[in-house]
Every structure is written in structure tokens, then in C-alpha cells.
PDB file of C-alpha atoms in Angstrom:
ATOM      1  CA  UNK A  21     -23.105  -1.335  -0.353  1.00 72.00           C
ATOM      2  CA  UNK A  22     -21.578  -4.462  -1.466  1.00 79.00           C
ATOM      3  CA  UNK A  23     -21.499  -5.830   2.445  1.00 83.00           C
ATOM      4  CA  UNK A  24     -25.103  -4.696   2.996  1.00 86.00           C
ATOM      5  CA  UNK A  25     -25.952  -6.522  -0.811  1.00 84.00           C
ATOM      6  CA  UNK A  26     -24.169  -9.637   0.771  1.00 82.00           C
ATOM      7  CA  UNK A  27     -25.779  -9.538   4.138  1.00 84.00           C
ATOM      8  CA  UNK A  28     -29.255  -9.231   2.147  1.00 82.00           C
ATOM      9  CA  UNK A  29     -28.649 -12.344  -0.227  1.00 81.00           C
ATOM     10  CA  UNK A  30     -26.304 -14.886   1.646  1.00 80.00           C
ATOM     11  CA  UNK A  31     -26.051 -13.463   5.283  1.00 81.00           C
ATOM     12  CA  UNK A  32     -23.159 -11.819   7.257  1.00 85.00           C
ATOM     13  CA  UNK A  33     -20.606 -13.700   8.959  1.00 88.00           C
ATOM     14  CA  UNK A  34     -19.778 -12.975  12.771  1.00 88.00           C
ATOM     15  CA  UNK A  35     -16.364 -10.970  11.675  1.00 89.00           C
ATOM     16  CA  UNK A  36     -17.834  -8.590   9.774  1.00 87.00           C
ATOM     17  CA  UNK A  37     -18.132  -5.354  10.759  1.00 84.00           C
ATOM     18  CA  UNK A  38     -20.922  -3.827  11.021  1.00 82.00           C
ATOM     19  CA  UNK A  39     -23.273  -3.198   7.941  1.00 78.00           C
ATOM     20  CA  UNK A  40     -24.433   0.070   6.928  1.00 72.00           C
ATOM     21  CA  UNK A  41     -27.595   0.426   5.333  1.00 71.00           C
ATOM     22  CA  UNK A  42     -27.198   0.035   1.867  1.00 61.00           C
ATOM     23  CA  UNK A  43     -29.807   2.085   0.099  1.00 76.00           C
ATOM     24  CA  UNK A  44     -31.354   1.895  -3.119  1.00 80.00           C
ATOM     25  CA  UNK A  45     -28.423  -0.608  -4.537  1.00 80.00           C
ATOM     26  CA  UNK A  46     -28.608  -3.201  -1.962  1.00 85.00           C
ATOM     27  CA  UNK A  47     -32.612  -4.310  -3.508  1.00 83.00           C
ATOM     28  CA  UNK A  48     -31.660  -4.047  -7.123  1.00 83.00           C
ATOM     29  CA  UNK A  49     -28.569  -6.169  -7.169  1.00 81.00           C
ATOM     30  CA  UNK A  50     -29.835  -8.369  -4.374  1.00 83.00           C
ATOM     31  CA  UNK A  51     -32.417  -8.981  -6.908  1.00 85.00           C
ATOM     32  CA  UNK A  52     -30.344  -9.725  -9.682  1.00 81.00           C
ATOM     33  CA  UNK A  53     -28.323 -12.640  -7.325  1.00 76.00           C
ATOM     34  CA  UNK A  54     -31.270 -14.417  -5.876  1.00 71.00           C
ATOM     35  CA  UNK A  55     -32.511 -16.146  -9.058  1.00 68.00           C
ATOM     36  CA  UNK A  56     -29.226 -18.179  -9.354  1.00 61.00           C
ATOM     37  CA  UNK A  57     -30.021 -19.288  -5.841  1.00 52.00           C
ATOM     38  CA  UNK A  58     -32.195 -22.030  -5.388  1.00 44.00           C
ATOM     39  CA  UNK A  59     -35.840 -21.681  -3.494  1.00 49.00           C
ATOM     40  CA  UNK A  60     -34.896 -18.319  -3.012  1.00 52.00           C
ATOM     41  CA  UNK A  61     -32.427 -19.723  -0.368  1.00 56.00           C
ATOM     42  CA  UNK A  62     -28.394 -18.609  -0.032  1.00 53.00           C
ATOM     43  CA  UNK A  63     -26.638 -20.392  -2.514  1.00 55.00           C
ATOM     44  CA  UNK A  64     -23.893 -22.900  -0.626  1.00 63.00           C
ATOM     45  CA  UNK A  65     -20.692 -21.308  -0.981  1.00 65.00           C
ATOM     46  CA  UNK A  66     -17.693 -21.717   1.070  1.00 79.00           C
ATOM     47  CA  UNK A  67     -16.989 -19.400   3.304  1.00 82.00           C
ATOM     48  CA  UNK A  68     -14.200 -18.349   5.802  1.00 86.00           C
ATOM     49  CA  UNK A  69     -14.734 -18.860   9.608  1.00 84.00           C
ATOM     50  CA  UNK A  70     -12.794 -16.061  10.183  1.00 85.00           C
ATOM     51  CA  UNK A  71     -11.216 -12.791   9.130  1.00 87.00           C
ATOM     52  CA  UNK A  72      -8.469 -13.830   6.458  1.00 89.00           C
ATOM     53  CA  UNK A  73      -5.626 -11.990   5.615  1.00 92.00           C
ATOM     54  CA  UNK A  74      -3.661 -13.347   3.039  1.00 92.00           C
ATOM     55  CA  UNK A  75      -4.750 -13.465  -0.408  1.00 91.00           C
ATOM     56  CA  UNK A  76      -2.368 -15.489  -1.739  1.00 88.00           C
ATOM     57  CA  UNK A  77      -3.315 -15.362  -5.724  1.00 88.00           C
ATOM     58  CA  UNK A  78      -3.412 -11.266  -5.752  1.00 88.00           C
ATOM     59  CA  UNK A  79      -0.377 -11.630  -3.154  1.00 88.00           C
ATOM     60  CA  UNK A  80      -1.937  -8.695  -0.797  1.00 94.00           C
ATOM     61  CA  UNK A  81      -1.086  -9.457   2.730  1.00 97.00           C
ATOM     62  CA  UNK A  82      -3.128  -7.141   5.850  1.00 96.00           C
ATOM     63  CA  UNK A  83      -1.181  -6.796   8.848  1.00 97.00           C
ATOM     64  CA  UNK A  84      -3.431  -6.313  11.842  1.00 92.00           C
ATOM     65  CA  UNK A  85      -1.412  -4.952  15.449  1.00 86.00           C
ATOM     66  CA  UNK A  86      -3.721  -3.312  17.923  1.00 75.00           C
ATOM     67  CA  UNK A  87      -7.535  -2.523  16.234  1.00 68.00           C
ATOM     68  CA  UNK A  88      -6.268   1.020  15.647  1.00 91.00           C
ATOM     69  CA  UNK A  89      -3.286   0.249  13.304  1.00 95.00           C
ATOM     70  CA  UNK A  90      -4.140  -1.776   9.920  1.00 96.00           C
ATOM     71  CA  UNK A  91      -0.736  -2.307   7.634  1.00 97.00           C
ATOM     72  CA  UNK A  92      -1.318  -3.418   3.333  1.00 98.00           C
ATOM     73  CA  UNK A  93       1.767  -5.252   2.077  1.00 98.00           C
ATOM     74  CA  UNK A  94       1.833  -5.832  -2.043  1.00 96.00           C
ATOM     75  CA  UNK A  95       3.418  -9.107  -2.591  1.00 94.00           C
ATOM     76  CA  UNK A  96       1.613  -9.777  -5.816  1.00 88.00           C
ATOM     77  CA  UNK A  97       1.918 -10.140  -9.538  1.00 87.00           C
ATOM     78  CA  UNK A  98       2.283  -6.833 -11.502  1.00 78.00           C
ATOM     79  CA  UNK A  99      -1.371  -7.069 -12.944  1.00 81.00           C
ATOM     80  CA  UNK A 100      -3.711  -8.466 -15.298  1.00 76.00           C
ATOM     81  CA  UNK A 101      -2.237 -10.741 -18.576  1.00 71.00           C
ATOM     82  CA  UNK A 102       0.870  -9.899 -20.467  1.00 76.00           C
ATOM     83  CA  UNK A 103       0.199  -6.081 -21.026  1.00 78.00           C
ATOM     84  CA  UNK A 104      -0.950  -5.540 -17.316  1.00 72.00           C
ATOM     85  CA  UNK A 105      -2.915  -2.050 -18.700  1.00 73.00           C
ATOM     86  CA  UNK A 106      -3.908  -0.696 -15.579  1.00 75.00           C
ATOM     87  CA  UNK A 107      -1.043  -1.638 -13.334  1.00 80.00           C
ATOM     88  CA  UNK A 108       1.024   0.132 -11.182  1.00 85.00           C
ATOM     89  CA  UNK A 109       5.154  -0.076 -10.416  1.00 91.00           C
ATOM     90  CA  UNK A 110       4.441  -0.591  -6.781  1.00 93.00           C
ATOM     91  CA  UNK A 111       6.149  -3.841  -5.698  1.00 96.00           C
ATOM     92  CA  UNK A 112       6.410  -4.091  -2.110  1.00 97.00           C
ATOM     93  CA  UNK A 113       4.704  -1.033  -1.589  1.00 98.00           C
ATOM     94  CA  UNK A 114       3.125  -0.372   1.903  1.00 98.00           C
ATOM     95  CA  UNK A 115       0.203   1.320   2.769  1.00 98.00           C
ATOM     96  CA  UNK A 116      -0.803   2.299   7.121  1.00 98.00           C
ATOM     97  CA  UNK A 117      -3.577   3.437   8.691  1.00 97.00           C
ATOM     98  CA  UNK A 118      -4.595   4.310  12.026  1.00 97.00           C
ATOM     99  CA  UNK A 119      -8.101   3.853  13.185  1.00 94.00           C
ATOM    100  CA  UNK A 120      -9.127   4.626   9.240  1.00 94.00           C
ATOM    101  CA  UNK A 121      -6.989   7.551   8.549  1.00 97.00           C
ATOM    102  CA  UNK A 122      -4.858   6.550   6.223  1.00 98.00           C
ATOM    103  CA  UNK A 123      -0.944   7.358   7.307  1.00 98.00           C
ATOM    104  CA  UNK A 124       1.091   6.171   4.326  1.00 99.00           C
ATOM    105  CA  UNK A 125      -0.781   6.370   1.866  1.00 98.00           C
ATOM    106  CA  UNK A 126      -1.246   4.535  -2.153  1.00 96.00           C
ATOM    107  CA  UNK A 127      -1.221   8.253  -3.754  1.00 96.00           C
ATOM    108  CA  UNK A 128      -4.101   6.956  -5.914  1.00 95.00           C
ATOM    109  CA  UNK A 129      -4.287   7.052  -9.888  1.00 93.00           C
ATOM    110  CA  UNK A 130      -6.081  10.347 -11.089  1.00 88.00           C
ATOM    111  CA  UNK A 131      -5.846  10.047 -14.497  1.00 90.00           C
ATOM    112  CA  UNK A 132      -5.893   7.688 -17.739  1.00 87.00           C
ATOM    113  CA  UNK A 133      -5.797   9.902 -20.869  1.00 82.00           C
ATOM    114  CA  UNK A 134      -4.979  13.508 -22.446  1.00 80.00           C
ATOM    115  CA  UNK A 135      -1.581  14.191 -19.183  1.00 88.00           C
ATOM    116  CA  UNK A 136       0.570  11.583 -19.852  1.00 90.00           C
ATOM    117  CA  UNK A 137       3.363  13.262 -17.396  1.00 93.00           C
ATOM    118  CA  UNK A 138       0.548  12.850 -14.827  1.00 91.00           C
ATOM    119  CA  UNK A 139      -0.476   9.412 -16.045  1.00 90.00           C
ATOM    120  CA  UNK A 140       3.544   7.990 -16.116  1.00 92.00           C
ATOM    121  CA  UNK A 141       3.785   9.724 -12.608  1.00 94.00           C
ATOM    122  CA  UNK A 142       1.096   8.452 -10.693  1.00 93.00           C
ATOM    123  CA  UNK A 143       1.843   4.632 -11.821  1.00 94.00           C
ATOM    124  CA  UNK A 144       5.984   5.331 -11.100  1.00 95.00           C
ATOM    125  CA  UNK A 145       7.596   3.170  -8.808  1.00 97.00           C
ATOM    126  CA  UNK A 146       8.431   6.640  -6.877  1.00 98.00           C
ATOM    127  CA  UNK A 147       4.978   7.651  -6.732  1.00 97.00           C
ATOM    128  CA  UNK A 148       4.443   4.155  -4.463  1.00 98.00           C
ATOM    129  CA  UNK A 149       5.921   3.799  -0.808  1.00 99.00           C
ATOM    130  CA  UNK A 150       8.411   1.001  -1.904  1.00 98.00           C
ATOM    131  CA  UNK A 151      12.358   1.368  -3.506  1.00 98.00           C
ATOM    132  CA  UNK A 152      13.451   2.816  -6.128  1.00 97.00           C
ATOM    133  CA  UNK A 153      16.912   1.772  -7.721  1.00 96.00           C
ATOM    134  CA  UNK A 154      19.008   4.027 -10.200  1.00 96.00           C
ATOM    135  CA  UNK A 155      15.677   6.707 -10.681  1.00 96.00           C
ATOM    136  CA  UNK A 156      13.691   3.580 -12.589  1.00 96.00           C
ATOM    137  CA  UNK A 157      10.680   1.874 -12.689  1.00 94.00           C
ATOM    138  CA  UNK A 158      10.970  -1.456 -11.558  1.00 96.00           C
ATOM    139  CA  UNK A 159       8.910  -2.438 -14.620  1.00 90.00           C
ATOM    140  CA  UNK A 160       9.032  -1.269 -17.984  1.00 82.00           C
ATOM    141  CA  UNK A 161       6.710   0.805 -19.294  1.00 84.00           C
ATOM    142  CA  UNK A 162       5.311   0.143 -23.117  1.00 80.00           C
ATOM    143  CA  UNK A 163       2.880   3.107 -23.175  1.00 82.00           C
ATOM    144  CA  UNK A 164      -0.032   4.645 -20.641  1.00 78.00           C
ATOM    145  CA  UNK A 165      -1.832   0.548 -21.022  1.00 80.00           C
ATOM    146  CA  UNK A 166       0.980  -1.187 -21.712  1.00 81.00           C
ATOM    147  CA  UNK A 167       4.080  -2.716 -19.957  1.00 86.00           C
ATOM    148  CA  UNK A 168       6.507  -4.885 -21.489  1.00 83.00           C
ATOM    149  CA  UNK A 169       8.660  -6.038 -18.788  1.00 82.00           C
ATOM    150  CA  UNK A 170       7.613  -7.314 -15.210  1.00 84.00           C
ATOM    151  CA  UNK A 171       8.795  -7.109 -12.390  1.00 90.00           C
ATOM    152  CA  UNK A 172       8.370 -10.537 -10.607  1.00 94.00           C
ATOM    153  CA  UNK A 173       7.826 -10.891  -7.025  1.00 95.00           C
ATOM    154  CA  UNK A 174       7.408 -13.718  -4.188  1.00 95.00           C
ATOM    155  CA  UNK A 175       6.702 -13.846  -0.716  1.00 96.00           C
ATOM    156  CA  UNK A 176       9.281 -15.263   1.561  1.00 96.00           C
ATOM    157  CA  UNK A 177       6.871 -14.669   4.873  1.00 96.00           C
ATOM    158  CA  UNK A 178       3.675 -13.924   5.720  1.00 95.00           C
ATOM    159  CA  UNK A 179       3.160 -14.612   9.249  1.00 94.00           C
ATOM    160  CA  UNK A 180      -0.738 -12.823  10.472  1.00 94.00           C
ATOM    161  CA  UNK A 181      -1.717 -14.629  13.073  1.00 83.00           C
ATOM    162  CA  UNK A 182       1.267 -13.778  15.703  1.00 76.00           C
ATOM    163  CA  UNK A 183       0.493 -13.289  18.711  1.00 76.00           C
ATOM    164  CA  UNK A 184       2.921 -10.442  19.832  1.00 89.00           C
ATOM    165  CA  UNK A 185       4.378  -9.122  16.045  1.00 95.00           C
ATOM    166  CA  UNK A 186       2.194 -10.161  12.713  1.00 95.00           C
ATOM    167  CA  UNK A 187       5.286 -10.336   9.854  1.00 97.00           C
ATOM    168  CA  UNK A 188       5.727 -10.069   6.068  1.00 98.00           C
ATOM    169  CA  UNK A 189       8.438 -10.633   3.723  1.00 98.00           C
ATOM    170  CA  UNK A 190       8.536 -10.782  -0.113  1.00 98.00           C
ATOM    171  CA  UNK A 191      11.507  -9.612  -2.475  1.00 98.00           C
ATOM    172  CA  UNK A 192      11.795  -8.729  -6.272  1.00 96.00           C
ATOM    173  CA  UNK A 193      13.545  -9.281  -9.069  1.00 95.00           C
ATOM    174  CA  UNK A 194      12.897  -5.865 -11.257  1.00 95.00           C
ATOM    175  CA  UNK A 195      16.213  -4.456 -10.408  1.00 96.00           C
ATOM    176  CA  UNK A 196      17.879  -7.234 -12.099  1.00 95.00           C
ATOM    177  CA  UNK A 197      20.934  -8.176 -11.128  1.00 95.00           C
ATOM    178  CA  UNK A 198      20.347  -6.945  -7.901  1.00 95.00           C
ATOM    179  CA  UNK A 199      16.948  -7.872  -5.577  1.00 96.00           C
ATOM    180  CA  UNK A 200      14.599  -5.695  -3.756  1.00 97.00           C
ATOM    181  CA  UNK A 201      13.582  -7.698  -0.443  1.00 97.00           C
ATOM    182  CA  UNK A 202      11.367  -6.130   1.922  1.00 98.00           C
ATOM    183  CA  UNK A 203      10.581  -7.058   5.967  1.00 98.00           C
ATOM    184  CA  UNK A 204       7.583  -5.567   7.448  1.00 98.00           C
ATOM    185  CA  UNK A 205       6.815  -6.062  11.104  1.00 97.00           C
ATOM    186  CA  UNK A 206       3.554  -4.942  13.023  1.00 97.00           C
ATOM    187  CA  UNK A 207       4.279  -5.003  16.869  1.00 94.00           C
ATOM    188  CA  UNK A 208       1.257  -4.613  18.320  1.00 89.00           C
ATOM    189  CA  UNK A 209       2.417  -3.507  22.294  1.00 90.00           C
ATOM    190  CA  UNK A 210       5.261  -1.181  20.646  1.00 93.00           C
ATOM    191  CA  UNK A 211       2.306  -0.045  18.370  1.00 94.00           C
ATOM    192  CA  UNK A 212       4.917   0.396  15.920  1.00 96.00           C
ATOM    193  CA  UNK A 213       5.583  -0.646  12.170  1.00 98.00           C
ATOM    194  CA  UNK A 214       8.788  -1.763  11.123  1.00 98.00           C
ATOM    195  CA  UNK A 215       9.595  -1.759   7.817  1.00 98.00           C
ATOM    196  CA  UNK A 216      13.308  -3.366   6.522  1.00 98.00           C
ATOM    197  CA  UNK A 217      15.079  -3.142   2.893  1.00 97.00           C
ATOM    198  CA  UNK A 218      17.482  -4.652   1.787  1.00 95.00           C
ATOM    199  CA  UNK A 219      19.393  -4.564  -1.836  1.00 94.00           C
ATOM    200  CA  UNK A 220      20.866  -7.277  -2.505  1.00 93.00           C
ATOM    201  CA  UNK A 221      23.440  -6.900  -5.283  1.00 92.00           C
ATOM    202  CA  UNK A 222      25.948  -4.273  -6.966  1.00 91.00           C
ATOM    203  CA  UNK A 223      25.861  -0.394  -6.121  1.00 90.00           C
ATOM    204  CA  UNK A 224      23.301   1.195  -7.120  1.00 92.00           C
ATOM    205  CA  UNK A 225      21.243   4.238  -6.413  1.00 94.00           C
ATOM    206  CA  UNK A 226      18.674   4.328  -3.801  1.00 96.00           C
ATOM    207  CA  UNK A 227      15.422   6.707  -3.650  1.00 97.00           C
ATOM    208  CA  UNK A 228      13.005   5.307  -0.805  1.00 98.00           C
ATOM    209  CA  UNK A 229       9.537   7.282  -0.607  1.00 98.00           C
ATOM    210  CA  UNK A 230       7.162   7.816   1.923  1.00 99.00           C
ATOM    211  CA  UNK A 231       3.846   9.161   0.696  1.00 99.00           C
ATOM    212  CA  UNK A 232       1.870  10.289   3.419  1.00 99.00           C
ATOM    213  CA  UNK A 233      -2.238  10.661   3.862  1.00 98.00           C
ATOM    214  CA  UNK A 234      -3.406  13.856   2.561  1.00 98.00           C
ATOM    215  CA  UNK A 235      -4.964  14.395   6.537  1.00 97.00           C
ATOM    216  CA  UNK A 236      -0.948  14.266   8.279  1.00 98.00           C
ATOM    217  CA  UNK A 237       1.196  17.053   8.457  1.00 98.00           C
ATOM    218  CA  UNK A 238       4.982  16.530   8.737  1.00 98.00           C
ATOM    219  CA  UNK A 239       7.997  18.273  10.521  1.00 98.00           C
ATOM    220  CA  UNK A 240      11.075  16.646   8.977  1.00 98.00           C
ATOM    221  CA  UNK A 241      14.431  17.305  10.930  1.00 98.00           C
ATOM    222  CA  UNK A 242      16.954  15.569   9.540  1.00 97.00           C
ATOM    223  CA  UNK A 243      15.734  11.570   9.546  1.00 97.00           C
ATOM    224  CA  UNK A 244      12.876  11.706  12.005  1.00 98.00           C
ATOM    225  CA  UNK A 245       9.723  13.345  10.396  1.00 99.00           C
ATOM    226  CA  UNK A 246       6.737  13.753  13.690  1.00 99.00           C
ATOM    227  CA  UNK A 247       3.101  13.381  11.939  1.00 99.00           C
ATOM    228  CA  UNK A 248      -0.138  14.866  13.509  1.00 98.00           C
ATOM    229  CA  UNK A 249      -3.189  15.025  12.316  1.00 98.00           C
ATOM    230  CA  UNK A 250      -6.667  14.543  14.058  1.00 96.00           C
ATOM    231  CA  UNK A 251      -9.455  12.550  14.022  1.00 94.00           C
ATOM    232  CA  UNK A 252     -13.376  12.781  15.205  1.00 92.00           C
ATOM    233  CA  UNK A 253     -11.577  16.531  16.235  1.00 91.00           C
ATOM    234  CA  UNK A 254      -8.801  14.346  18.056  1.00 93.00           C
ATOM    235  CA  UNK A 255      -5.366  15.363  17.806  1.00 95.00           C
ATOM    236  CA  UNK A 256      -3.324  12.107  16.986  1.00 96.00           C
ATOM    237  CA  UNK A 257       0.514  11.788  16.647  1.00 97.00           C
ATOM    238  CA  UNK A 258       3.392   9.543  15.387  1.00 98.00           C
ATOM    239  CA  UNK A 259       6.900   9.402  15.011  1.00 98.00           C
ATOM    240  CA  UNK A 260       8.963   8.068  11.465  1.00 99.00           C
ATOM    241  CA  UNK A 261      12.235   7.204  12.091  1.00 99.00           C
ATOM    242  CA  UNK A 262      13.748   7.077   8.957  1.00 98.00           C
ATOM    243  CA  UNK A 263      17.226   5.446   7.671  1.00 97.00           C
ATOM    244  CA  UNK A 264      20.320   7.532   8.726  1.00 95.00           C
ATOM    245  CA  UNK A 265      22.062   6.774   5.421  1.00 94.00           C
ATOM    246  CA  UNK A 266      19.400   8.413   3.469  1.00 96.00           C
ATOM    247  CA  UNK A 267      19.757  11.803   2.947  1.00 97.00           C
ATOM    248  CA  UNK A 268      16.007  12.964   3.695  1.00 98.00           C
ATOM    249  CA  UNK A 269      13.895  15.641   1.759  1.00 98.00           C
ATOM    250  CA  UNK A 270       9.792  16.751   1.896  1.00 98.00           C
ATOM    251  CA  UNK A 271       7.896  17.314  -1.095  1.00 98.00           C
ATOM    252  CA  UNK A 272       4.428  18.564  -1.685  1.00 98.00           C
ATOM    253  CA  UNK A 273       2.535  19.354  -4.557  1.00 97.00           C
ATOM    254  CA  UNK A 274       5.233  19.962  -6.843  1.00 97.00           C
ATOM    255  CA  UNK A 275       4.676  19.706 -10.578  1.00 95.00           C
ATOM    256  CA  UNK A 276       8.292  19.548 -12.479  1.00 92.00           C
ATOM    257  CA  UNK A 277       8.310  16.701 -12.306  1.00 95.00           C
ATOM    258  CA  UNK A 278       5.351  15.492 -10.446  1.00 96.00           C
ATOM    259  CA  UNK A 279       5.886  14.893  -6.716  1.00 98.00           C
ATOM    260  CA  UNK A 280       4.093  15.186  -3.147  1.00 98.00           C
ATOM    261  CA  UNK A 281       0.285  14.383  -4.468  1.00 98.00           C
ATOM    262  CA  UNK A 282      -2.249  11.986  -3.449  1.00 97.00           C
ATOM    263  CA  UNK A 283      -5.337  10.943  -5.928  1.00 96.00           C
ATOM    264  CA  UNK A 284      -8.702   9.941  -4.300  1.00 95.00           C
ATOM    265  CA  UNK A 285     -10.595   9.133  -7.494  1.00 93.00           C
ATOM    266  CA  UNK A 286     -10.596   9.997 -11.132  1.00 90.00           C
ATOM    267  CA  UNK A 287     -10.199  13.597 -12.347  1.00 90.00           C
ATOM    268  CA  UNK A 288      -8.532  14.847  -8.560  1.00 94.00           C
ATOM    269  CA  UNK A 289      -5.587  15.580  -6.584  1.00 96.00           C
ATOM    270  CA  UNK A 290      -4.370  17.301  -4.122  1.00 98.00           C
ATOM    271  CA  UNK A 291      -1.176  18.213  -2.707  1.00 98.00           C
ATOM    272  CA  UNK A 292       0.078  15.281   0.019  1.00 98.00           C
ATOM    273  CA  UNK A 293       3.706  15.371   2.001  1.00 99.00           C
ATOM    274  CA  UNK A 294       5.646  12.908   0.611  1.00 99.00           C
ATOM    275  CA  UNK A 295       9.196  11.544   2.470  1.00 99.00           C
ATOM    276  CA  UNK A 296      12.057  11.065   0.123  1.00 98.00           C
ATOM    277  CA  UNK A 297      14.947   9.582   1.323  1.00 98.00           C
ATOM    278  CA  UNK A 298      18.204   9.295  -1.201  1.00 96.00           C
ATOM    279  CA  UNK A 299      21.894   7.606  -1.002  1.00 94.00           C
ATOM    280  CA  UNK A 300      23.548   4.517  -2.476  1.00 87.00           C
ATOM    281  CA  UNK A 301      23.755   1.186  -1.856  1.00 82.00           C
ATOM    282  CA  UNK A 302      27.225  -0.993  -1.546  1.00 70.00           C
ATOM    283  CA  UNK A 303      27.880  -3.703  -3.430  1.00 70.00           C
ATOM    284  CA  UNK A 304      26.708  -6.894  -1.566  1.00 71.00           C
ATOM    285  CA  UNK A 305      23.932  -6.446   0.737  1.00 73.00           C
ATOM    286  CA  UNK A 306      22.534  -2.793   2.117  1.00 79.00           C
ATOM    287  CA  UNK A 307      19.574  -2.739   4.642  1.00 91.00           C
ATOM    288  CA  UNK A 308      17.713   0.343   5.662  1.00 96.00           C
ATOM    289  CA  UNK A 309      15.391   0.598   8.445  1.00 97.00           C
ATOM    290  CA  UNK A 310      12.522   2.761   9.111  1.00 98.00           C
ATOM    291  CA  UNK A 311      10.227   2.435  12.231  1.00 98.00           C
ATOM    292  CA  UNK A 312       6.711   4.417  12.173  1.00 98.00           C
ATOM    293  CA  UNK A 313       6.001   4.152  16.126  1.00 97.00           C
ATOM    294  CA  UNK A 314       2.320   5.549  17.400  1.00 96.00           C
ATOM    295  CA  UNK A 315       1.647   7.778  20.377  1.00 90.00           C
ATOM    296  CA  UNK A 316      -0.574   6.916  22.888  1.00 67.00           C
TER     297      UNK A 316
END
């Protein structure tokens, strides 16, 4: 709707996909927009020449390898002002796809009011697929709209236009004193994701999650977890190779406490594999690597 509203008032670009038709909506609001333009005529904006990928004031980075594998990197501030009300604990969190499906997966947000066990789950730092240290948030929750500490986070790298391997690196500081850094890597003739963290700091507890698409179905033996699932009837396939010093566990749809769910829109869930990896970290620096390689 919004592309097909865009298309209507200013024009599409050559890198857009293509447009669907966008109903009833696309009139209305296209409406609404054309008296600010002049003469009825596209309003002069500037616009990019080509796709971008880094959005450098939300700090969300998209990794593009082959056109089948698409890879969302969160480099960004926690959210919105001081009390950040509808923000998540997700820094550095990861999301994959593969030709649309979505492979690790943002679990989603489901609810606002009247679970609160629900509501502090679904915007945890374990409900994300990013690092957990010492089973905390990496921010400080004040309430279900409030937070009163921040995690802060900057990106080191964030390299999308490489030929061979597009890279991304950002690190935070809501583990304080240690530091959460995080290298991802999209090779696109491995068709694999690479995904690197590092703890930089005392010992601490590790719990590093993987939630998955509510479409994949895991086998888990011992720290390599095969996904299939299927698509346009399909059947598709990948291999997660998943740190050795990580003692690895599935979950799904378990409720005390919340765990192995994925959210897609207000009011739902339903029960989603989710990878849970769990060890310690030595003093110093600790890396842990995980490599989500395609088939075919």
C-alpha cells in the first residue's frame, strides 16, 4: 500500500520492486499528499539512486548475499526519548530470511496491557536473537512503557556493498563492565551467515538465543540444529552450526517462564523453536561462533 501510494503521488524508482495494486488506500491518501505538491506535480524531494542499506540514525543495517538470503542487523539506539515506551532489549539482535521466509526470526510483540509476564517476555533481551549476560536485560526495565537505563550501542562496521562478503559490526555497553560486540558476515558464494560474539570483560554468564520462523522445523543434535521448511510447496533446508562451548537446548511454546513463541501482530502467538545455547565466559575476551549455511 504505502509503495503503490508512493508510486501514485511521486513515482517509483528503478530499484523498487515491483508494486502491487494498492486498492482502496492508495486514492484516498494519494489524495491527501497531492495538495502540498505544487500544480499537482511530485513535490522535489531527494531521493536515493539506489537501494540503500544503512540507516544510520535508526542504526538498522540490511545485509544482502545472493537475492534469496536478506540478513537485519540492530545497531541502533534503544528507542524513542528518555523513557523509550515501546522499545525492545534487542541490541545486536539479528533477524534472516530466505527468499521471504523468515529463518531467525524478531519473535514479535503480542501484547501491551492486562499479561505483564507476557509483556516483560516478549521485550526481554532473551526473547531477541542477540546475548544475554548473567540472565539480564541489557536495559533496565522501569515498568511495561518505561525504561530507565539504556543500553548504548555503536557500529564499528558496516560494510554493504562488498563484492564477495557484505559485513557488520557494532558492540554494546549494557553489560557494563564488560561489552557485547557482535560480527556478522553475509558470504554470498558460501550462501552462508556468519555471525561472531565476543564478551569482552570479566566472567560472566552467557545465554545466546536463536529464535527461529514459526515456518522451520529443527533437529538439534548436540550444536548443529538442520532447519527445513518449504516454500511455494518447496522443500528448503539449512544447517546452524552453533558454538561448541554452549551447551545447546530447544524450546517451544513453553509458558513458565515464557519461551519458544513468535508474535505476528497484536493479540497472537504461536509456538516457534527457539535455540538456546548456555555456558560462561572467561575473564578477558570470549568469542563464539555460529554459521547458518544454506543448501542448494
Amino acid at each position: 500500500s504505502l509503495l503503490a501510494t508512493g508510486d501514485a503521488v511521486f513515482g517509483r524508482l528503478d530499484w523498487w520492486p515491483e508494486v502491487p495494486e494498492g486498492g482502496v488506500r492508495t486514492p484516498l491518501l494519494a489524495a491527501l499528499i497531492r495538495p502540498y505538491a505544487k500544480n499537482d506535480s511530485p513535490r522535489r524531494v531527494t531521493r536515493p539512486r539506489s537501494r540503500p542499506a544503512h540507516f544510520a540514525d535508526a542504526g538498522m543495517t540490511i545485509l544482502r548475499g545472493p537475492e534469496k538470503i536478506w540478513c537485519r542487523c540492530d545497531g541502533g539506539p534503544h528507542g524513542f526519548l528518555s523513557i523509550a515506551a515501546h522499545a525492545h532489549a534487542d541490541a545486536l539482535s539479528v533477524e534472516v530470511r530466505h527468499d521471504g521466509v523468515d529463518v531467525l526470526a524478531d519473535p514479535g510483540t503480542y501484547c501491551y496491557h492486562g499479561q505483564p509476564h507476557w509483556r516483560q517476555y516478549f521485550r526481554s533481551t532473551l526473547a531477541h536473537n542477540t546475548l544475554q549476560l548473567d540472565g539480564a536485560d541489557q536495559s533496565v526495565s522501569g515498568g511495561p512503557f518505561l525504561w530507565t537505563r539504556h543500553a548504548r550501542t555503536r557500529v564499528l562496521v558496516a560494510d554493504t556493498a562488498g563484492r564477495n562478503v557484505a559485513r557488520w559490526c557494532a558492540e554494546h555497553d549494557g553489560y557494563q563492565p564488560s561489552v557485547h560486540r557482535r560480527r556478522v558476515e553475509v558470504a554470498a558464494a558460501e550462501q552462508e551467515v556468519r555471525i561472531t560474539d565476543e564478551v569482552l570483560g570479566p566472567h560472566r554468564t552467557v545465554r545466546l538465543a536463536f529464535h527461529l520462523g514459526p515456518a522451520i522445523t529443527a533437529d538439534l543434535d548436540g550444536h548443529r540444529a538442520t532447519l527445513t521448511w518449504t516454500r511455494d510447496g518447496e522443500a528448503r533446508s539449512a544447517v546452524l552450526e552453533l558454538p561448541e562451548e554452549l551447551r545447546w537446548r530447544a524450546h517451544r511454546g513453553e509458558s513458565d517462564p515464557p519461551l519458544g513463541w513468535y508474535s505476528a501482530g497484536f493479540g497472537r502467538k504461536e509456538p516457534a523453536t527457539t535455540l538456546v545455547g548456555t555456558g560462561g565466559s572467561a575473564d578477558g575476551v570470549r568469542g563464539f561462533a555460529s554459521v547458518l549455511r544454506f543448501q542448494g
